[in-house]
């Protein structure tokens, strides 16, 4: 009986030691620079995604941490580009050591005379639409995001 009990304890010990590295791998966290470097690769994997121009993460004294992405879009597909931008930022935001509070999508048009479209939204509200599905796209578009003037956002 003692042999059987010690075997069970040994089995659970090995199981616990084996599970810890698996749990650590699933909760990988990356620096801001690493996330920025991964953003372009993530977008390339999505079929039909707009051209990636760059990304950056910075801290605003009042708004907190901001994750910003720049995409080159066709003028008549800006709404679709907006969806790709927010979807990408939301998917990668779970890997930040400290997650951002605000997403900013800067959509550069293929028409040189048109200024870029700049849209910002909170991470929580974006998550409510894309992940939790508690608000509709229309509510997210009308209530959660806001369009800003191009002079507010600094260049890459």
Coordinates of N, CA and C in Angstrom, one line a residue:
X1 N 0.8 -1.2 0.0 CA 0.0 0.0 0.0 C 0.9 1.3 0.0
X2 N 2.0 1.2 0.8 CA 2.8 2.4 0.8 C 3.5 2.7 -0.6
X3 N 3.8 1.6 -1.3 CA 4.4 1.8 -2.6 C 3.4 2.4 -3.5
X4 N 2.2 2.0 -3.4 CA 1.1 2.6 -4.3 C 0.9 4.1 -4.0
X5 N 0.9 4.4 -2.7 CA 0.7 5.8 -2.3 C 1.9 6.7 -2.8
X6 N 3.1 6.2 -2.6 CA 4.3 7.0 -3.0 C 4.3 7.2 -4.5
X7 N 3.8 6.2 -5.3 CA 3.7 6.3 -6.7 C 2.7 7.4 -7.1
X8 N 1.6 7.5 -6.4 CA 0.6 8.5 -6.7 C 1.2 9.9 -6.4
X9 N 1.9 10.1 -5.3 CA 2.5 11.4 -5.0 C 3.6 11.7 -6.0
X10 N 4.3 10.8 -6.4 CA 5.4 11.0 -7.5 C 4.7 11.5 -8.8
X11 N 3.6 10.8 -9.1 CA 2.9 11.1 -10.3 C 2.4 12.6 -10.3
X12 N 1.8 13.0 -9.2 CA 1.3 14.4 -9.0 C 2.4 15.4 -9.0
X13 N 3.6 15.0 -8.4 CA 4.7 15.9 -8.4 C 5.2 16.2 -9.8
X14 N 5.3 15.1 -10.6 CA 5.8 15.2 -12.0 C 4.8 16.0 -12.8
X15 N 3.5 15.8 -12.6 CA 2.5 16.5 -13.3 C 2.5 18.0 -13.0
X16 N 2.7 18.3 -11.7 CA 2.8 19.7 -11.3 C 4.0 20.4 -11.9
X17 N 5.1 19.7 -12.0 CA 6.3 20.3 -12.5 C 6.2 20.5 -14.0
X18 N 5.5 19.6 -14.7 CA 5.3 19.6 -16.1 C 4.3 20.7 -16.5
X19 N 3.3 21.0 -15.7 CA 2.3 22.0 -16.0 C 2.8 23.4 -15.8
X20 N 3.7 23.7 -14.9 CA 4.2 25.0 -14.7 C 4.8 25.6 -15.9
X21 N 5.7 25.0 -16.7 CA 6.3 25.6 -17.9 C 5.2 25.8 -19.0
X22 N 4.2 24.9 -19.0 CA 3.1 25.1 -20.0 C 2.3 26.4 -19.7
X23 N 2.0 26.6 -18.4 CA 1.3 27.8 -18.0 C 2.1 29.0 -18.3
X24 N 3.4 29.0 -18.1 CA 4.2 30.1 -18.3 C 4.3 30.5 -19.8
X25 N 4.3 29.5 -20.6 CA 4.4 29.8 -22.1 C 3.1 30.4 -22.6
X26 N 2.0 30.0 -22.0 CA 0.7 30.5 -22.5 C 0.5 32.0 -22.1
X27 N 1.2 32.5 -21.1 CA 1.0 33.8 -20.7 C 2.2 34.7 -21.0
X28 N 2.8 34.5 -22.2 CA 4.0 35.2 -22.6 C 3.7 36.7 -22.6
X29 N 4.6 37.5 -22.2 CA 4.5 38.9 -22.2 C 5.7 39.5 -22.9
X30 N 5.5 40.5 -23.7 CA 6.6 41.1 -24.5 C 6.7 42.6 -24.2
X31 N 7.9 43.1 -24.6 CA 8.1 44.6 -24.4 C 7.3 45.3 -25.5
X32 N 7.2 46.6 -25.3 CA 6.5 47.5 -26.3 C 7.2 47.4 -27.7
X33 N 8.5 47.4 -27.7 CA 9.3 47.3 -28.9 C 9.1 46.0 -29.6
X34 N 9.0 44.9 -28.9 CA 8.7 43.6 -29.5 C 7.3 43.5 -30.1
X35 N 6.3 44.1 -29.4 CA 5.0 44.1 -30.0 C 4.9 44.9 -31.3
X36 N 5.6 46.1 -31.3 CA 5.7 46.9 -32.5 C 6.3 46.1 -33.6
X37 N 7.4 45.3 -33.3 CA 8.0 44.5 -34.4 C 7.1 43.4 -34.9
X38 N 6.2 42.9 -34.0 CA 5.3 41.8 -34.4 C 4.1 42.3 -35.2
X39 N 3.8 43.5 -35.1 CA 2.5 44.0 -35.7 C 2.5 43.8 -37.2
X40 N 3.6 44.1 -37.9 CA 3.6 43.9 -39.4 C 3.4 42.5 -39.8
X41 N 4.1 41.6 -39.1 CA 4.0 40.2 -39.4 C 2.5 39.7 -39.1
X42 N 1.9 40.1 -38.0 CA 0.6 39.7 -37.7 C -0.4 40.2 -38.8
X43 N -0.2 41.4 -39.3 CA -1.1 41.9 -40.4 C -0.9 41.1 -41.7
X44 N 0.3 40.7 -42.0 CA 0.6 40.0 -43.2 C -0.2 38.7 -43.3
X45 N -0.4 38.1 -42.1 CA -1.1 36.8 -42.0 C -2.6 36.9 -42.3
X46 N -3.1 38.1 -42.2 CA -4.5 38.3 -42.5 C -4.8 38.6 -44.0
X47 N -5.6 37.7 -44.6 CA -5.8 37.9 -46.0 C -6.6 39.2 -46.3
X48 N -6.2 39.9 -47.3 CA -6.9 41.2 -47.6 C -6.6 42.3 -46.8
X49 N -5.6 42.2 -45.9 CA -5.3 43.3 -45.0 C -4.6 44.4 -45.8
X50 N -4.7 45.7 -45.3 CA -4.1 46.8 -45.9 C -2.5 46.8 -45.7
X51 N -1.8 47.6 -46.4 CA -0.4 47.6 -46.3 C 0.0 48.3 -44.9
X52 N 0.9 47.6 -44.2 CA 1.4 48.1 -42.9 C 2.5 49.1 -43.2
X53 N 2.3 50.3 -42.5 CA 3.3 51.4 -42.7 C 4.1 51.6 -41.4
X54 N 3.6 51.1 -40.3 CA 4.4 51.3 -39.0 C 3.5 51.3 -37.8
X55 N 4.1 51.2 -36.7 CA 3.4 51.2 -35.4 C 4.3 51.7 -34.3
X56 N 3.7 52.2 -33.3 CA 4.4 52.7 -32.1 C 3.6 52.6 -30.9
X57 N 4.3 52.5 -29.8 CA 3.6 52.5 -28.4 C 4.3 53.7 -27.6
X58 N 3.5 54.5 -27.0 CA 4.0 55.6 -26.3 C 3.0 55.9 -25.1
X59 N 3.5 56.7 -24.2 CA 2.7 57.1 -23.0 C 2.3 58.5 -23.1
X60 N 1.1 58.8 -22.9 CA 0.5 60.1 -22.9 C 0.3 60.5 -21.4
X61 N 0.7 61.7 -21.0 CA 0.6 62.1 -19.6 C -0.9 62.0 -19.0
X62 N -1.9 62.2 -19.9 CA -3.3 62.2 -19.4 C -4.0 60.9 -19.8
X63 N -3.7 60.4 -21.0 CA -4.5 59.3 -21.5 C -3.9 57.9 -21.1
X64 N -2.6 57.9 -20.8 CA -1.9 56.6 -20.4 C -1.2 56.0 -21.7
X65 N -1.1 54.7 -21.6 CA -0.3 54.0 -22.7 C -1.2 53.9 -24.0
X66 N -0.6 54.3 -25.1 CA -1.3 54.3 -26.4 C -0.6 53.4 -27.4
X67 N -1.3 52.6 -28.1 CA -0.8 51.7 -29.1 C -1.4 52.3 -30.4
X68 N -0.5 52.7 -31.3 CA -0.8 53.4 -32.6 C -0.3 52.5 -33.8
X69 N -1.2 52.4 -34.8 CA -0.8 51.7 -36.0 C -1.1 52.5 -37.2
X70 N -0.2 52.5 -38.2 CA -0.4 53.2 -39.5 C -0.6 52.2 -40.6
X71 N -1.6 52.4 -41.4 CA -1.9 51.5 -42.5 C -2.1 52.4 -43.8
X72 N -1.7 51.8 -44.9 CA -2.0 52.4 -46.2 C -3.2 51.8 -46.8
X73 N -4.3 52.5 -47.0 CA -5.6 52.0 -47.4 C -6.0 52.6 -48.7
X74 N -6.8 51.8 -49.4 CA -7.5 52.4 -50.6 C -8.6 53.3 -50.1
X75 N -8.8 54.4 -50.8 CA -9.7 55.4 -50.3 C -11.1 54.9 -50.0
X76 N -11.6 54.0 -50.9 CA -13.0 53.5 -50.7 C -13.1 52.3 -49.8
X77 N -12.0 51.9 -49.1 CA -12.0 50.8 -48.2 C -11.5 51.2 -46.8
X78 N -11.7 52.5 -46.5 CA -11.2 53.0 -45.2 C -11.9 52.3 -44.0
X79 N -13.2 52.0 -44.1 CA -13.9 51.4 -43.0 C -13.3 50.0 -42.7
X80 N -13.0 49.3 -43.8 CA -12.5 47.9 -43.7 C -11.1 48.0 -43.1
X81 N -10.3 49.0 -43.5 CA -9.0 49.2 -42.9 C -9.0 49.5 -41.4
X82 N -10.0 50.3 -41.0 CA -10.2 50.6 -39.6 C -10.5 49.3 -38.8
X83 N -11.3 48.4 -39.4 CA -11.5 47.1 -38.7 C -10.3 46.3 -38.6
X84 N -9.5 46.2 -39.6 CA -8.2 45.5 -39.6 C -7.3 46.1 -38.5
X85 N -7.2 47.4 -38.4 CA -6.3 48.1 -37.5 C -6.7 47.8 -36.0
X86 N -8.0 47.9 -35.7 CA -8.4 47.7 -34.3 C -8.4 46.2 -34.0
X87 N -8.7 45.4 -34.9 CA -8.6 43.9 -34.7 C -7.2 43.5 -34.4
X88 N -6.2 44.0 -35.1 CA -4.8 43.7 -34.9 C -4.3 44.2 -33.6
X89 N -4.7 45.5 -33.3 CA -4.2 46.0 -32.0 C -4.8 45.3 -30.8
X90 N -6.1 44.9 -30.9 CA -6.7 44.1 -29.8 C -6.1 42.8 -29.7
X91 N -5.8 42.1 -30.8 CA -5.2 40.7 -30.7 C -3.9 40.8 -30.1
X92 N -3.1 41.8 -30.4 CA -1.7 41.9 -29.9 C -1.6 42.5 -28.5
X93 N -2.7 43.2 -28.1 CA -2.6 43.9 -26.8 C -2.6 42.9 -25.6
X94 N -3.0 41.7 -25.8 CA -3.0 40.7 -24.6 C -1.6 40.3 -24.3
X95 N -0.6 40.6 -25.2 CA 0.8 40.1 -25.0 C 1.7 41.2 -24.4
X96 N 1.1 42.4 -24.2 CA 1.9 43.5 -23.5 C 2.1 43.1 -22.1
X97 N 3.3 43.5 -21.6 CA 3.6 43.4 -20.1 C 2.6 44.3 -19.4
X98 N 2.4 45.5 -19.8 CA 1.4 46.4 -19.3 C 0.5 46.8 -20.5
X99 N -0.8 46.4 -20.5 CA -1.6 46.7 -21.7 C -1.9 48.2 -21.9
X100 N -2.1 48.6 -23.2 CA -2.4 50.0 -23.4 C -3.9 50.3 -23.0
X101 N -4.2 51.6 -22.9 CA -5.5 52.0 -22.6 C -6.3 52.5 -23.8
X102 N -5.5 53.0 -24.8 CA -6.1 53.6 -26.0 C -5.4 53.0 -27.2
X103 N -6.3 52.8 -28.2 CA -5.8 52.4 -29.6 C -6.0 53.6 -30.5
X104 N -5.0 53.8 -31.4 CA -5.1 54.9 -32.4 C -4.8 54.2 -33.8
X105 N -5.7 54.3 -34.7 CA -5.5 53.9 -36.1 C -5.3 55.1 -37.0
X106 N -4.2 55.1 -37.7 CA -4.0 56.2 -38.7 C -4.0 55.5 -40.1
X107 N -5.0 55.9 -40.8 CA -5.2 55.3 -42.2 C -4.8 56.3 -43.2
X108 N -3.7 56.0 -43.9 CA -3.2 56.9 -44.9 C -3.8 56.4 -46.3
X109 N -4.4 57.4 -47.0 CA -5.0 57.1 -48.2 C -4.0 57.0 -49.4
X110 N -4.4 56.2 -50.4 CA -3.5 56.2 -51.6 C -3.7 57.5 -52.4
X111 N -4.6 58.3 -52.1 CA -4.8 59.6 -52.7 C -3.9 60.6 -51.9
X112 N -2.9 61.1 -52.5 CA -1.9 62.0 -51.8 C -2.5 63.3 -51.3
X113 N -3.6 63.8 -51.9 CA -4.1 65.0 -51.5 C -5.1 64.9 -50.3
X114 N -5.4 63.7 -50.0 CA -6.3 63.4 -48.8 C -5.5 63.3 -47.6
X115 N -5.9 63.9 -46.5 CA -5.2 63.8 -45.2 C -5.5 62.4 -44.6
X116 N -4.6 61.9 -43.7 CA -4.9 60.6 -43.1 C -6.1 60.7 -42.2
X117 N -6.7 59.6 -42.1 CA -7.9 59.4 -41.2 C -7.3 58.9 -39.9
X118 N -7.6 59.6 -38.8 CA -7.1 59.3 -37.5 C -8.3 58.9 -36.6
X119 N -8.2 57.7 -36.0 CA -9.4 57.3 -35.2 C -8.8 56.7 -33.9
X120 N -9.4 57.1 -32.8 CA -8.9 56.6 -31.5 C -10.1 56.0 -30.8
X121 N -9.8 55.0 -29.9 CA -10.8 54.3 -29.1 C -10.2 53.6 -28.0
X122 N -11.1 53.4 -26.9 CA -10.6 52.8 -25.7 C -10.4 51.3 -26.0
X123 N -9.5 50.7 -25.3 CA -9.3 49.2 -25.4 C -10.5 48.5 -24.8
X124 N -11.0 48.9 -23.7 CA -12.2 48.3 -23.1 C -13.4 48.2 -24.0
X125 N -13.7 49.3 -24.6 CA -14.9 49.4 -25.5 C -14.7 48.6 -26.7
X126 N -13.5 48.6 -27.3 CA -13.1 47.8 -28.4 C -13.3 46.3 -28.1
X127 N -12.8 45.9 -26.9 CA -12.9 44.5 -26.5 C -14.4 44.1 -26.3
X128 N -15.2 45.1 -25.8 CA -16.6 44.8 -25.7 C -17.3 44.4 -27.0
X129 N -16.8 45.0 -28.1 CA -17.4 44.7 -29.4 C -16.8 43.5 -30.0
X130 N -15.4 43.5 -30.1 CA -14.7 42.4 -30.9 C -14.7 41.1 -30.1
X131 N -14.5 41.1 -28.8 CA -14.3 39.9 -28.1 C -15.6 39.4 -27.4
X132 N -16.1 40.3 -26.5 CA -17.3 40.0 -25.7 C -18.6 40.0 -26.5
X133 N -18.6 40.8 -27.6 CA -19.8 40.9 -28.4 C -21.0 41.4 -27.7
X134 N -20.8 42.3 -26.7 CA -21.9 42.9 -26.0 C -22.4 44.2 -26.6
X135 N -21.7 44.8 -27.5 CA -22.2 45.9 -28.3 C -22.0 45.6 -29.8
X136 N -22.9 46.2 -30.6 CA -22.9 46.0 -32.0 C -21.8 46.9 -32.7
X137 N -21.5 46.6 -33.9 CA -20.6 47.4 -34.7 C -21.0 48.9 -34.7
X138 N -22.3 49.0 -35.0 CA -22.8 50.4 -35.1 C -22.6 51.2 -33.8
X139 N -22.9 50.5 -32.6 CA -22.7 51.2 -31.3 C -21.2 51.5 -31.1
X140 N -20.4 50.5 -31.5 CA -18.9 50.7 -31.3 C -18.5 51.9 -32.2
X141 N -18.9 51.9 -33.4 CA -18.5 53.0 -34.3 C -19.0 54.3 -33.9
X142 N -20.2 54.4 -33.4 CA -20.8 55.7 -33.0 C -20.4 56.2 -31.6
X143 N -20.2 55.3 -30.7 CA -20.0 55.6 -29.3 C -18.6 55.4 -28.7
X144 N -17.9 54.5 -29.3 CA -16.6 54.1 -28.7 C -15.4 54.7 -29.4
X145 N -15.5 55.0 -30.6 CA -14.3 55.6 -31.3 C -14.6 57.0 -31.7
X146 N -13.6 57.8 -31.9 CA -13.7 59.2 -32.3 C -12.7 59.5 -33.4
X147 N -13.0 60.3 -34.3 CA -12.1 60.7 -35.4 C -11.5 62.0 -35.0
X148 N -10.2 62.1 -35.2 CA -9.4 63.3 -34.8 C -8.8 64.0 -36.0
X149 N -8.4 65.2 -35.8 CA -7.7 66.0 -36.8 C -6.3 65.4 -37.0
X150 N -5.8 65.4 -38.2 CA -4.5 64.8 -38.5 C -3.3 65.5 -37.8
X151 N -3.5 66.7 -37.3 CA -2.4 67.5 -36.6 C -2.1 67.0 -35.2
X152 N -3.0 66.2 -34.6 CA -2.8 65.7 -33.2 C -1.7 64.7 -33.1
X153 N -1.7 63.7 -34.1 CA -0.8 62.6 -34.0 C 0.5 62.9 -34.6
X154 N 1.6 62.6 -33.9 CA 2.9 62.8 -34.5 C 3.3 61.7 -35.5
X155 N 4.2 62.1 -36.4 CA 4.7 61.2 -37.4 C 5.4 60.0 -36.8
X156 N 5.6 59.0 -37.6 CA 6.4 57.8 -37.2 C 7.8 58.3 -37.2

